[in-house]
Amino acid sequence: MIKKQQNKTALQEKDGISKQEATNEYAISNLKIKRQKHPSAAALLEGILNGNTAALSRAITLIESYNVTHKAKANTLISNCLEHQKSSIRIGITGVPGVGKSTFIESLGTYLTTLGKKVAVLAVDPSSSLSKGSILGDKTRMNTLVNNPNAFIRPSAAGDSLGGVARHTREAITLCETAGYDVILIETVGVGQSETAVHSMVDFFLLLKIAGAGDGLQGIKRGI
């Protein structure tokens, strides 16, 4: 049997060109030496008590971490913070999308700082059910408050947590109270129909509504 000659095709895959080794071992080792090391629980506590917002941010990141090796350090930090925890006014704020929660918080927080109060804002943003990521854009809407030295704004992802808050919002409140903040504003995910978790951890729960929204059968926020 005569074999048929295969026709050549114009679609051909050429061998790729391998890149030359561009890594510099000296630069890598130098970078590792200068890289900031993870502080201990005692160092984080000292920074929080001294009003270091960078230490407070790193502490919140620690307690929100899913890394199992961080759990023991986070538990130690929270236990030590309980000894230095100060009383504060906790206010939970929810509302329908677009009602202006972040704008209201910026105005309220700025007013409280003029009274000599230290204000902490814990903003919880919804997360994607597919990528698990969050935009964390609430902080960008508080341009004035974010530059206020008496204010601290921390956006966090809700993840798969229900109730309008993140998994460790309660622990984040403890850290902010240890840092000496007088008023803690918790901006929930919003909508509010099932936000019962935040109600149990605040002193005052504020609901922002749009006038006339919804019909007679199902007005927006009627379920709250």
XYZ file of C-alpha atoms in Angstrom:
224
model
C 0.000 0.000 0.000
C 1.386 3.375 -1.008
C 1.428 5.866 1.830
C -0.109 9.189 1.034
C 2.233 12.101 1.340
C 1.123 14.469 4.079
C 0.612 17.991 2.953
C 2.660 20.592 4.772
C 0.712 23.170 6.697
C 1.545 26.790 7.249
C 0.636 26.462 10.909
C 3.839 25.405 12.585
C 4.952 25.754 16.170
C 8.553 26.772 16.547
C 10.650 26.005 19.559
C 10.574 28.786 22.091
C 13.647 30.758 23.031
C 14.638 30.114 26.607
C 15.348 33.204 28.616
C 18.747 33.639 30.130
C 19.102 33.354 33.858
C 18.524 36.899 35.106
C 18.348 36.290 38.838
C 21.006 37.733 41.056
C 21.640 35.627 44.126
C 23.230 38.550 45.955
C 20.226 40.783 45.281
C 17.835 38.076 46.480
C 19.757 37.493 49.712
C 20.001 41.240 50.319
C 16.259 41.602 49.790
C 15.517 38.842 52.303
C 17.713 40.526 54.897
C 15.989 43.894 54.500
C 12.508 42.403 54.330
C 10.431 43.343 57.354
C 10.033 40.376 59.633
C 6.753 39.376 61.214
C 6.605 40.996 64.672
C 5.794 38.973 67.740
C 2.539 39.269 69.653
C 4.313 41.301 72.351
C 5.726 43.720 69.763
C 2.308 44.189 68.180
C 0.728 44.830 71.565
C 3.374 47.409 72.409
C 2.771 49.176 69.103
C -1.000 49.174 69.620
C -0.684 50.647 73.111
C 1.622 53.351 71.733
C -0.926 54.362 69.115
C 0.959 52.939 66.144
C -1.652 52.494 63.405
C 0.711 50.319 61.368
C 0.924 47.849 64.270
C -2.868 47.946 64.637
C -3.305 47.203 60.925
C -0.850 44.306 61.068
C -2.610 42.940 64.147
C -5.972 42.946 62.364
C -4.360 41.249 59.376
C -2.977 38.625 61.757
C -6.324 37.769 63.320
C -7.980 37.643 59.889
C -5.360 35.274 58.492
C -6.362 31.746 57.475
C -2.813 30.525 58.052
C -2.861 27.952 60.844
C 0.560 29.077 62.054
C -0.842 32.553 62.772
C -3.694 31.296 64.931
C -1.648 30.761 68.098
C -0.040 34.210 67.827
C -3.448 35.808 67.193
C -4.970 34.115 70.250
C -2.063 35.268 72.411
C -2.438 38.828 71.139
C -6.170 38.953 71.818
C -5.709 37.520 75.317
C -3.105 40.160 76.146
C -5.270 42.935 74.705
C -8.138 42.053 77.031
C -6.038 43.266 79.960
C -5.649 46.716 78.360
C -9.070 46.996 76.713
C -10.799 50.363 77.210
C -14.497 51.148 76.951
C -15.811 52.713 73.763
C -19.061 53.539 72.003
C -19.783 51.009 69.280
C -22.103 52.043 66.455
C -23.220 49.679 63.692
C -24.329 51.292 60.440
C -26.232 49.554 57.666
C -28.356 50.625 54.737
C -29.437 49.912 51.200
C -26.842 50.055 48.402
C -26.214 53.628 47.337
C -27.808 55.241 50.378
C -24.491 56.834 51.337
C -23.154 54.827 54.277
C -19.522 55.753 53.639
C -20.387 59.413 53.035
C -22.361 59.524 56.277
C -19.534 57.854 58.204
C -17.033 60.364 56.886
C -19.205 63.288 58.001
C -19.957 61.744 61.398
C -16.358 60.683 61.982
C -15.007 64.110 61.043
C -17.476 65.757 63.433
C -16.500 63.422 66.273
C -12.820 64.170 65.781
C -13.536 67.893 66.148
C -14.887 67.038 69.600
C -11.550 65.478 70.509
C -12.658 61.870 69.981
C -10.564 59.159 68.386
C -12.629 57.320 65.777
C -12.054 53.861 64.284
C -13.999 52.712 61.227
C -14.286 48.998 60.468
C -15.774 48.763 56.974
C -16.931 45.323 55.809
C -17.235 44.778 52.055
C -19.000 41.883 50.302
C -16.900 39.171 48.690
C -17.305 37.328 45.418
C -18.667 33.807 45.717
C -16.437 32.759 42.794
C -13.057 34.408 43.344
C -13.549 35.090 47.079
C -12.068 38.542 46.457
C -13.349 41.914 47.616
C -12.935 45.378 46.169
C -12.540 47.001 49.619
C -13.485 50.380 48.202
C -15.174 51.953 51.230
C -11.947 53.623 52.320
C -11.629 55.430 48.990
C -14.920 57.244 49.659
C -13.585 58.783 52.876
C -10.923 61.086 51.452
C -11.140 63.614 54.282
C -11.406 61.199 57.193
C -8.587 58.963 55.973
C -6.141 61.867 56.369
C -7.356 62.712 59.856
C -4.716 61.814 62.490
C -7.453 60.978 65.023
C -9.174 58.483 62.715
C -8.360 54.913 61.696
C -10.120 53.206 58.773
C -9.798 49.497 58.136
C -11.686 47.766 55.272
C -12.153 44.004 55.605
C -13.647 41.299 53.436
C -16.846 39.609 54.573
C -15.838 36.326 52.927
C -18.386 33.595 53.563
C -19.438 35.130 56.878
C -23.102 36.033 57.316
C -24.599 38.672 59.553
C -23.151 41.718 57.804
C -19.690 41.542 59.369
C -16.444 39.645 58.840
C -15.310 36.550 60.734
C -13.200 38.477 63.231
C -14.908 41.856 63.479
C -15.426 41.334 67.204
C -11.696 40.749 67.710
C -10.907 43.803 65.573
C -13.110 45.861 67.904
C -11.068 44.603 70.856
C -7.851 45.687 69.150
C -9.244 49.162 68.406
C -10.408 49.567 72.007
C -6.952 48.545 73.204
C -5.503 51.261 70.961
C -7.638 53.813 72.803
C -10.295 54.685 70.218
C -13.343 56.303 71.797
C -15.894 55.614 69.043
C -15.911 52.579 66.754
C -18.084 52.753 63.632
C -18.843 49.430 61.964
C -20.051 49.728 58.388
C -21.764 46.474 57.487
C -22.121 44.874 54.086
C -25.548 46.462 53.745
C -29.137 45.523 52.901
C -29.619 44.410 56.494
C -32.274 41.721 56.214
C -30.178 39.190 58.134
C -27.645 41.408 59.883
C -28.189 40.026 63.361
C -24.516 39.392 64.169
C -23.544 43.059 64.198
C -26.567 43.907 66.347
C -25.159 41.785 69.177
C -21.765 43.533 69.228
C -22.695 47.229 69.107
C -24.353 49.708 71.459
C -26.387 51.425 68.755
C -27.531 50.068 65.397
C -28.263 52.724 62.765
C -30.327 51.999 59.663
C -30.076 54.360 56.677
C -33.011 54.257 54.254
C -34.088 55.862 51.015
C -37.457 57.539 51.342
C -40.227 55.903 49.330
C -38.204 52.870 48.244
C -40.173 49.698 47.602
C -43.899 49.072 47.224
C -46.560 48.399 49.813
C -45.929 44.651 49.846
C -42.147 44.594 50.119
C -40.634 47.908 51.075
C -36.853 47.943 51.089
C -35.626 47.209 54.593
C -39.060 46.181 55.883
C -37.528 42.920 57.119
C -35.119 44.677 59.493
